[in-house]
PDB file of C-alpha atoms in Angstrom:
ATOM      1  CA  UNK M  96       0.000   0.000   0.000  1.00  0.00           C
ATOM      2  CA  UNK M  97       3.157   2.495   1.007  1.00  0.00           C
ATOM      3  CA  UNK M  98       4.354   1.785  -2.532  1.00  0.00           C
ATOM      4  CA  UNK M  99       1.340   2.362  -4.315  1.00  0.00           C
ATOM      5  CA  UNK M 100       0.643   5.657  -2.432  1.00  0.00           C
ATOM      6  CA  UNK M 101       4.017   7.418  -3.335  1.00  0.00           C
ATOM      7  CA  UNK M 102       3.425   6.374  -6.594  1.00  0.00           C
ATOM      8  CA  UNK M 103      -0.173   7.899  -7.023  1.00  0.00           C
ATOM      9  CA  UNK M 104       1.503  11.514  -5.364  1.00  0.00           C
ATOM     10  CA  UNK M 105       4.522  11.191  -7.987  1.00  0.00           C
ATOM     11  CA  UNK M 106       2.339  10.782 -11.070  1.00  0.00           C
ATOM     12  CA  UNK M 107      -0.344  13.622  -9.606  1.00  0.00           C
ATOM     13  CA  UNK M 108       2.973  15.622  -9.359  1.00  0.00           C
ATOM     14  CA  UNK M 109       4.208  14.667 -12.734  1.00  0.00           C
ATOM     15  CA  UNK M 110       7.094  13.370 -12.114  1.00  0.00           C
ATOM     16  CA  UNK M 111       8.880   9.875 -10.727  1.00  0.00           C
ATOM     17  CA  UNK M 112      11.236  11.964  -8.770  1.00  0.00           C
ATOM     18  CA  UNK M 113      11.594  11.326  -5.195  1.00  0.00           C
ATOM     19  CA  UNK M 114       9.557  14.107  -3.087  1.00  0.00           C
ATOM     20  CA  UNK M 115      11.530  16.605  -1.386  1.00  0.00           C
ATOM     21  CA  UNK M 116      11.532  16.525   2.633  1.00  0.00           C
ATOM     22  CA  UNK M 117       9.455  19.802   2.196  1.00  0.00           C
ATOM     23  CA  UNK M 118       7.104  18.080  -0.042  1.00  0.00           C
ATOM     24  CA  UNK M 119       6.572  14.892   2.459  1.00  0.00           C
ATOM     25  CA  UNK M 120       6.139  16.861   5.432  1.00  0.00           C
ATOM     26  CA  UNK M 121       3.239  19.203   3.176  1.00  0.00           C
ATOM     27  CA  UNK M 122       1.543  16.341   2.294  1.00  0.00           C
ATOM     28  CA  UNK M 123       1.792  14.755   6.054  1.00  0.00           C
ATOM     29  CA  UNK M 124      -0.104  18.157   6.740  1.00  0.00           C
ATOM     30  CA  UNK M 125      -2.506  17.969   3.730  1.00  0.00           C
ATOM     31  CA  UNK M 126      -3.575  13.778   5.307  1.00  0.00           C
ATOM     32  CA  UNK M 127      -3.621  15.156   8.522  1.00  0.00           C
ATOM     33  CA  UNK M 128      -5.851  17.293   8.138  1.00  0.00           C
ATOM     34  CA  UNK M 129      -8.135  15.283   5.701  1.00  0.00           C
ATOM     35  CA  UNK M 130      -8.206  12.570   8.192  1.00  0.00           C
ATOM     36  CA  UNK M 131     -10.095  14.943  10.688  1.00  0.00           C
ATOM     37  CA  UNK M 132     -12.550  16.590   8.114  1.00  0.00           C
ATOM     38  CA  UNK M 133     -13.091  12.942   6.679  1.00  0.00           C
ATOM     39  CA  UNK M 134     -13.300  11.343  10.176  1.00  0.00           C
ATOM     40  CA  UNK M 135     -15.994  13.972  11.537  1.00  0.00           C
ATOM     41  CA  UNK M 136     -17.891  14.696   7.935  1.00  0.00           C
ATOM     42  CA  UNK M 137     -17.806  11.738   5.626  1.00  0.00           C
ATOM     43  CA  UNK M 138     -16.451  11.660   1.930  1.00  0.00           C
ATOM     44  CA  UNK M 139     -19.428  13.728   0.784  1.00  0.00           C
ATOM     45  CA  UNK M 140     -20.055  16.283   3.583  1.00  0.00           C
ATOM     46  CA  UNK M 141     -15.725  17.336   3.168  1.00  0.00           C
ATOM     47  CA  UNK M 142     -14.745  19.506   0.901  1.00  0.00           C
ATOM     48  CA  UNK M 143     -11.504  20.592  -0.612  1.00  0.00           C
ATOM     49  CA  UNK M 144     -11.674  23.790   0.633  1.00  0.00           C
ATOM     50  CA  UNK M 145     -12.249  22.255   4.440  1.00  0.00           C
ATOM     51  CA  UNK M 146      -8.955  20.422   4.093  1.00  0.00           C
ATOM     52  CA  UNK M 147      -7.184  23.156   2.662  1.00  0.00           C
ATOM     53  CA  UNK M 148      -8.576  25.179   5.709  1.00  0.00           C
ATOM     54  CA  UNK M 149      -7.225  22.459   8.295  1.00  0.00           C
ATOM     55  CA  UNK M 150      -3.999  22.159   6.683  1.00  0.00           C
ATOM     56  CA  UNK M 151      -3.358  26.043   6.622  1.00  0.00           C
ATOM     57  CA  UNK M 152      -2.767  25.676   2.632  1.00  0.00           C
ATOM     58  CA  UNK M 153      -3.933  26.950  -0.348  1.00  0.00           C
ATOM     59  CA  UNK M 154      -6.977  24.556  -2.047  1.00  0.00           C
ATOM     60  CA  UNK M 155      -4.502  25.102  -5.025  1.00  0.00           C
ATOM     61  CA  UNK M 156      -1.996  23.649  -2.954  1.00  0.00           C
ATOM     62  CA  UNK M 157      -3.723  20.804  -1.833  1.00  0.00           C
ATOM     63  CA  UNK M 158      -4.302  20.462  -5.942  1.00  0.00           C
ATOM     64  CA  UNK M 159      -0.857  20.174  -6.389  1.00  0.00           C
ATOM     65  CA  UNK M 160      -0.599  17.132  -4.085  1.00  0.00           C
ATOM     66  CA  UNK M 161      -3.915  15.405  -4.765  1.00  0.00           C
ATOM     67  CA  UNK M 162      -5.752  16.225  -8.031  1.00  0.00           C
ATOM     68  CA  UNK M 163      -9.055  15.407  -6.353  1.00  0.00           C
ATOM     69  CA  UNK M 164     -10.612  14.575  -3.547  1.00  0.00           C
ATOM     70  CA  UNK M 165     -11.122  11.024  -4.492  1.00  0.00           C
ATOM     71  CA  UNK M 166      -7.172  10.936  -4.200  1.00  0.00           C
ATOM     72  CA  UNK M 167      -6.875  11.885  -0.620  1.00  0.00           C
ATOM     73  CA  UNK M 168      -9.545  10.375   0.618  1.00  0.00           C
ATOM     74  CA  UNK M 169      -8.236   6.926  -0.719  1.00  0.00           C
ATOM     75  CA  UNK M 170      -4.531   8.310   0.655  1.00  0.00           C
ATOM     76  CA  UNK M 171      -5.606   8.903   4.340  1.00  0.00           C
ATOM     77  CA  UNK M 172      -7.030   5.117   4.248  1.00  0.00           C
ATOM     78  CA  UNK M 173      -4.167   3.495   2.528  1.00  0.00           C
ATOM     79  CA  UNK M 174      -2.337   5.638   5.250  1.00  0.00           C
ATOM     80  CA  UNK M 175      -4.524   4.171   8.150  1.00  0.00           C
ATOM     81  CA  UNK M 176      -4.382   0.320   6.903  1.00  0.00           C
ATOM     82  CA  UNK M 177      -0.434   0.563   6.760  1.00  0.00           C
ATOM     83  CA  UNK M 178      -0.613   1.447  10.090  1.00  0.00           C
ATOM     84  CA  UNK M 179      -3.027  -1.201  11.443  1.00  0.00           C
ATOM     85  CA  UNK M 180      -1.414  -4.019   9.216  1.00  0.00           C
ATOM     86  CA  UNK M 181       2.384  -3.705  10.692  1.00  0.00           C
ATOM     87  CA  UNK M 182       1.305  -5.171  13.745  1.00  0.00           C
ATOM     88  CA  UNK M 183      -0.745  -7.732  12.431  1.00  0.00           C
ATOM     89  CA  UNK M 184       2.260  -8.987  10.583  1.00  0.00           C
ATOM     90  CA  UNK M 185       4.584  -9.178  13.198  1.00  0.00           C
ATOM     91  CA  UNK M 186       3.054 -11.696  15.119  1.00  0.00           C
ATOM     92  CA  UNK M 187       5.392 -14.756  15.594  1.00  0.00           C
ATOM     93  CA  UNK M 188       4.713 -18.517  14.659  1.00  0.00           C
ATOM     94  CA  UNK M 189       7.607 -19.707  17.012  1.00  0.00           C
ATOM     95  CA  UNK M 190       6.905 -16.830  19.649  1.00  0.00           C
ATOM     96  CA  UNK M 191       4.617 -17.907  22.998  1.00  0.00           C
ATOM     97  CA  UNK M 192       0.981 -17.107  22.032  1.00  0.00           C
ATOM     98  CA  UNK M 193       0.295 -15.104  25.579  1.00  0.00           C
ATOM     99  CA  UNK M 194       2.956 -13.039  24.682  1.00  0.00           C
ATOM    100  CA  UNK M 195       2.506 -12.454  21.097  1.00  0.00           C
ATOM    101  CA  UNK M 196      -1.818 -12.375  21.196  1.00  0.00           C
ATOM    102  CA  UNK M 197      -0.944  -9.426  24.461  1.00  0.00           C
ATOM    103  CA  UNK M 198       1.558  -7.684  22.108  1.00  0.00           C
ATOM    104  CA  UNK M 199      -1.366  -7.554  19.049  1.00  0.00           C
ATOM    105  CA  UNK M 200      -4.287  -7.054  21.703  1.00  0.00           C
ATOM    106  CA  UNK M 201      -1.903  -3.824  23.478  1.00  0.00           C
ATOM    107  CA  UNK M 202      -1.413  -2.222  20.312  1.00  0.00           C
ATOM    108  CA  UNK M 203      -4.812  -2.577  18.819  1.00  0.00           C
ATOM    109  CA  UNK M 204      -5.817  -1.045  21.852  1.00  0.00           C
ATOM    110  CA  UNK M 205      -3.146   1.855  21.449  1.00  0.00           C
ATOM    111  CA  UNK M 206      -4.095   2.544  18.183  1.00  0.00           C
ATOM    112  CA  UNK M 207      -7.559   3.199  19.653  1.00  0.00           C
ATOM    113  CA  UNK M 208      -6.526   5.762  21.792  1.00  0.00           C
ATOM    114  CA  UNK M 209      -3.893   7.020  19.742  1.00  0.00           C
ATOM    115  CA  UNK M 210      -5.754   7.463  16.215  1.00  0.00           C
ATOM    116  CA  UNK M 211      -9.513   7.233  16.824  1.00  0.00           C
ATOM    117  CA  UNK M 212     -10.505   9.108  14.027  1.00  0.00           C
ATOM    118  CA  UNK M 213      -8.684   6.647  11.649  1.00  0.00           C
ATOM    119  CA  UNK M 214     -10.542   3.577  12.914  1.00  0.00           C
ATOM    120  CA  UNK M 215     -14.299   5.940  12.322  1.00  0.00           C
ATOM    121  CA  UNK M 216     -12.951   6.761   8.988  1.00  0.00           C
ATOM    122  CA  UNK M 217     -12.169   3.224   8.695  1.00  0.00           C
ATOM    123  CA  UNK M 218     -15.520   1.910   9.580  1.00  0.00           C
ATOM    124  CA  UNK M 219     -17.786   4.096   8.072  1.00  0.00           C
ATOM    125  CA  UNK M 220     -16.335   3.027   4.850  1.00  0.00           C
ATOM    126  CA  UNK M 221     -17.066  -0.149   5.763  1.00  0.00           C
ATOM    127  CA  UNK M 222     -20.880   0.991   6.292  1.00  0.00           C
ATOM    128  CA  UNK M 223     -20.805   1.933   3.070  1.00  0.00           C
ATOM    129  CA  UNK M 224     -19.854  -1.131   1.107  1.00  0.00           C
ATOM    130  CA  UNK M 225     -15.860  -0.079   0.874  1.00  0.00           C
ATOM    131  CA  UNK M 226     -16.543   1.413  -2.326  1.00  0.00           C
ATOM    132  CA  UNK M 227     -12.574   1.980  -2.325  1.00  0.00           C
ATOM    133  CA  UNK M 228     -11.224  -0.752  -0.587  1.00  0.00           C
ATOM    134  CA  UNK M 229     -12.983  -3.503  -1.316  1.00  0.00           C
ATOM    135  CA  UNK M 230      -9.963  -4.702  -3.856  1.00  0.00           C
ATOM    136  CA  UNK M 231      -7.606  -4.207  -0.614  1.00  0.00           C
ATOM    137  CA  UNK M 232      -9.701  -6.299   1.147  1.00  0.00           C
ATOM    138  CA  UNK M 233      -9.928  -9.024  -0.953  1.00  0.00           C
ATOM    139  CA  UNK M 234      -6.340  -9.230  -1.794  1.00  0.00           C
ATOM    140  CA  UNK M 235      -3.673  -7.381   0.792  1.00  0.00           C
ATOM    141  CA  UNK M 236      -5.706  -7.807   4.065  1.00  0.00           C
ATOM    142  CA  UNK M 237      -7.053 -11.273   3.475  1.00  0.00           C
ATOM    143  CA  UNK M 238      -3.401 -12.750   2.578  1.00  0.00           C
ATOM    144  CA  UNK M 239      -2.756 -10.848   5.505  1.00  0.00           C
ATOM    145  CA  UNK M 240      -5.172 -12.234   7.713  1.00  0.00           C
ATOM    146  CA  UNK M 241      -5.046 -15.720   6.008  1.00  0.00           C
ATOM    147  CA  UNK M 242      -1.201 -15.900   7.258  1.00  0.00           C
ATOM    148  CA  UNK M 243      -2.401 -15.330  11.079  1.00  0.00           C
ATOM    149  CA  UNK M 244      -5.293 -17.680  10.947  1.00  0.00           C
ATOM    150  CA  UNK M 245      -2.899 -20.011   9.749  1.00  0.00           C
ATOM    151  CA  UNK M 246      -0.970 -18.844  13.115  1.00  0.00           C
ATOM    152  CA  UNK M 247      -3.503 -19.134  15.200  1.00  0.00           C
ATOM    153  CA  UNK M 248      -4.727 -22.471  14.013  1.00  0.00           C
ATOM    154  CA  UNK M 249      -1.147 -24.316  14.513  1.00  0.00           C
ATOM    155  CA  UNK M 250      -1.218 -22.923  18.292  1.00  0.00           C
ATOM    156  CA  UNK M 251      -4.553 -24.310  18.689  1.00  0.00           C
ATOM    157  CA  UNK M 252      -3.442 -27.822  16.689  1.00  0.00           C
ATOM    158  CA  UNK M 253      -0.256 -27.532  19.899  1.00  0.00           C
ATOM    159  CA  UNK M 254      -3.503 -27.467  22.227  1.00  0.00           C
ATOM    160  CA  UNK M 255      -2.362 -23.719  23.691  1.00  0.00           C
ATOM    161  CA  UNK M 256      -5.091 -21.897  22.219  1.00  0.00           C
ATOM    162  CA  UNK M 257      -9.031 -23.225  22.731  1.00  0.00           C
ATOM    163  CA  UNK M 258     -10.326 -24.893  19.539  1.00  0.00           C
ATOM    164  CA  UNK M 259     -12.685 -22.231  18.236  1.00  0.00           C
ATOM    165  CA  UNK M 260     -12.133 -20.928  14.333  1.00  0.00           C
ATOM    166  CA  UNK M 261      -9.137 -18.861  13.864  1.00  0.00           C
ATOM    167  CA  UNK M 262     -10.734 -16.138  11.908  1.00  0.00           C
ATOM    168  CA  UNK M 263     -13.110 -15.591  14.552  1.00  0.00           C
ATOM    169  CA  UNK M 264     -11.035 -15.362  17.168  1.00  0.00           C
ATOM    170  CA  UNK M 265      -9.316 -12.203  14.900  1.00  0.00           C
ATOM    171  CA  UNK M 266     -12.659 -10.698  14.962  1.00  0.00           C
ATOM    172  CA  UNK M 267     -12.987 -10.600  18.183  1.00  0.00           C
ATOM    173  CA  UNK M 268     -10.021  -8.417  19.152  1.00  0.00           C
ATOM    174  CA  UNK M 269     -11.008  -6.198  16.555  1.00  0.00           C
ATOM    175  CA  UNK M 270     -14.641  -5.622  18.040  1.00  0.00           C
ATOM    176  CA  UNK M 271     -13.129  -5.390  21.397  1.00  0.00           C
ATOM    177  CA  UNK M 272      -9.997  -3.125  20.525  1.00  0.00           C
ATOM    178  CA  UNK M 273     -11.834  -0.806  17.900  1.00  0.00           C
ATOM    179  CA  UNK M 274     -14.860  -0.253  20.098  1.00  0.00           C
ATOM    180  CA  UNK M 275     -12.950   2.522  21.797  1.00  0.00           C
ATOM    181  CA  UNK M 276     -12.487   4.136  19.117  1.00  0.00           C
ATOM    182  CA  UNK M 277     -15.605   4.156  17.289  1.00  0.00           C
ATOM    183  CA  UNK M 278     -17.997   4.442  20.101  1.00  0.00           C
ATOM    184  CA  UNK M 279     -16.023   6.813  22.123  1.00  0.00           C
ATOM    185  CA  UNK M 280     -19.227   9.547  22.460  1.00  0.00           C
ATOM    186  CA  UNK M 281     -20.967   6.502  23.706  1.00  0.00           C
ATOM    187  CA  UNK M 282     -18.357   5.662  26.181  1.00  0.00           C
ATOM    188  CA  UNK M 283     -17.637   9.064  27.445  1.00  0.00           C
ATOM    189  CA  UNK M 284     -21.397   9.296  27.829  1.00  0.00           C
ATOM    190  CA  UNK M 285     -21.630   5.621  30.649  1.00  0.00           C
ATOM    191  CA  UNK M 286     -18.448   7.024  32.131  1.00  0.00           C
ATOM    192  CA  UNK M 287     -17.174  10.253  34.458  1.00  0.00           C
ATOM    193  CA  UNK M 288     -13.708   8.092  34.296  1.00  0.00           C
ATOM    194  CA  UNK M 289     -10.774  10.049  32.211  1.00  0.00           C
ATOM    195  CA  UNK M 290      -9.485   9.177  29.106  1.00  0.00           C
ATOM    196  CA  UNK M 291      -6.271   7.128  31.462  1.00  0.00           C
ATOM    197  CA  UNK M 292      -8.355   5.536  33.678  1.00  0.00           C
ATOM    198  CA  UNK M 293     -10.608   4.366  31.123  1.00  0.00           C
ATOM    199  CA  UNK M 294      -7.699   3.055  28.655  1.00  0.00           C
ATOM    200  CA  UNK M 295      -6.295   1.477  31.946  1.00  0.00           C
ATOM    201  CA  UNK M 296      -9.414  -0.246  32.697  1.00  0.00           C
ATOM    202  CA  UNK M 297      -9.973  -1.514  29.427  1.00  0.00           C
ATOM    203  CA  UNK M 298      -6.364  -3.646  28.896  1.00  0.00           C
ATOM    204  CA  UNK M 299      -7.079  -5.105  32.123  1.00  0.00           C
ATOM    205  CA  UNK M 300     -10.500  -6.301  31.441  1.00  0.00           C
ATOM    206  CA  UNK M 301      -9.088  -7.583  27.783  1.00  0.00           C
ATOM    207  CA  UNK M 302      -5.881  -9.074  29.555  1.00  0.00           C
ATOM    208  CA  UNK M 303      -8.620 -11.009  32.045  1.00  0.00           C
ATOM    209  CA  UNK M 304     -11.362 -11.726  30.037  1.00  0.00           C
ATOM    210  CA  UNK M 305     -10.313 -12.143  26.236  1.00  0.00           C
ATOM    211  CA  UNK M 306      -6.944 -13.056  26.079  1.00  0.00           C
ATOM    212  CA  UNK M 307      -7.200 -15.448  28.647  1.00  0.00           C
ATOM    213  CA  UNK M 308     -10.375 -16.272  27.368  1.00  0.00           C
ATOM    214  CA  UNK M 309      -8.151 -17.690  24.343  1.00  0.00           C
ATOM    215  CA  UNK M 310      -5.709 -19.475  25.793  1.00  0.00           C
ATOM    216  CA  UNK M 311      -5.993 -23.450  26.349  1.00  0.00           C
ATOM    217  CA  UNK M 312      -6.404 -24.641  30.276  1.00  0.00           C
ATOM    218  CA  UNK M 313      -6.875 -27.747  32.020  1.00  0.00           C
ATOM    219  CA  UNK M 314     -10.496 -26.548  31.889  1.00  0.00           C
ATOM    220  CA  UNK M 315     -11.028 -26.023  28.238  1.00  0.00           C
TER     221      UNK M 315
END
């Protein structure tokens, strides 16, 4: 996806050079600030001229970059699936599962706090069909995915993981990671706890409840 993104901003710039510093750290500014307009407003209800606005550019700056809005919309996603795939694809075959299911669950978790407006963006193009990245999804995510159910499954084959199907096991520390994220109005709304306290909370109930929830005992 990195690849493919610096080659859609050379060709919109007309050229295969590599950017300049100054030119990576205007368009850092320029997906920035689309990610919050895109985040709060949708595809249709942002403009241009909003981004241009929350950048502190020109809109025929922001032209220079992107030649339409199509173009940064699908940049600030590409951007945000980079992001959430790294971890996902360092998760160890060899490694102890505890260890290496924490490390994914931690970060997911992270991420939530740490980018919330890229997981909404995220899922409300998933509402909407993933007009965009539905070709992603099919090809670069599911290889991706396909690698840790295969993972997932030999740990449960080695009896350390409970027998339950890999794939859903994935989407369950998704829905429990992401939730804090997307639903953070309704969460702010149950709670008076601060943003550290509830953060803190949550990895302890995930620690407690899913991860060991996962893991093989004499029980299971």
């Amino acid at each position: 996806m990195k690849a493919q993104h610096q080659q859609h901003t050379q060709d919109e710039l007309g050229s295969h050079r590599k950017l300049t510093r100054t030119q990576m750290q205007n368009q850092e500014r320029i997906l920035a600030a689309a990610l919050t307009e895109f985040s709060r407003f949708g595809f249709r209800g942002t403009t241009v001229d909003q981004i241009a606005t929350g950048s502190g550019m020109s809109k025929a700056n922001i032209l220079y970059y992107f030649r339409r809005k199509n173009d940064i919309y699908l940049a600030v996603l590409e951007k945000t699936l980079e992001n959430w795939l790294e971890p996902l694809q360092s998760m160890d075959p060899a490694g102890d599962p505890q260890q290496e299911l924490w490390k994914y669950i931690k970060t997911k978790i992270h991420l939530s706090r740490t980018a919330p407006e890229a997981s909404r963006l995220f899922a409300s193009e998933i509402l909407q069909g993933a007009p965009l990245l539905k070709p992603f999804l099919e090809s670069e995510l599911k290889d991706v995915v396909d690698a840790n159910c295969k993972v997932l499954q030999q740990w449960i084959d080695e009896g350390k993981l409970i027998d339950a199907p890999p794939l859903h096991l994935i989407f369950m520390i998704w829905a429990a990671t992401q939730h804090y994220a997307d639903f953070a109005t309704q969460i702010n709304a149950l709670t008076r706890d601060n943003e550290e306290q509830i953060f803190s909370d949550a990895e302890t109930t995930l620690k407690k409840v899913l991860l060991r929830g996962m893991l093989r005992t004499p029980e299971h």
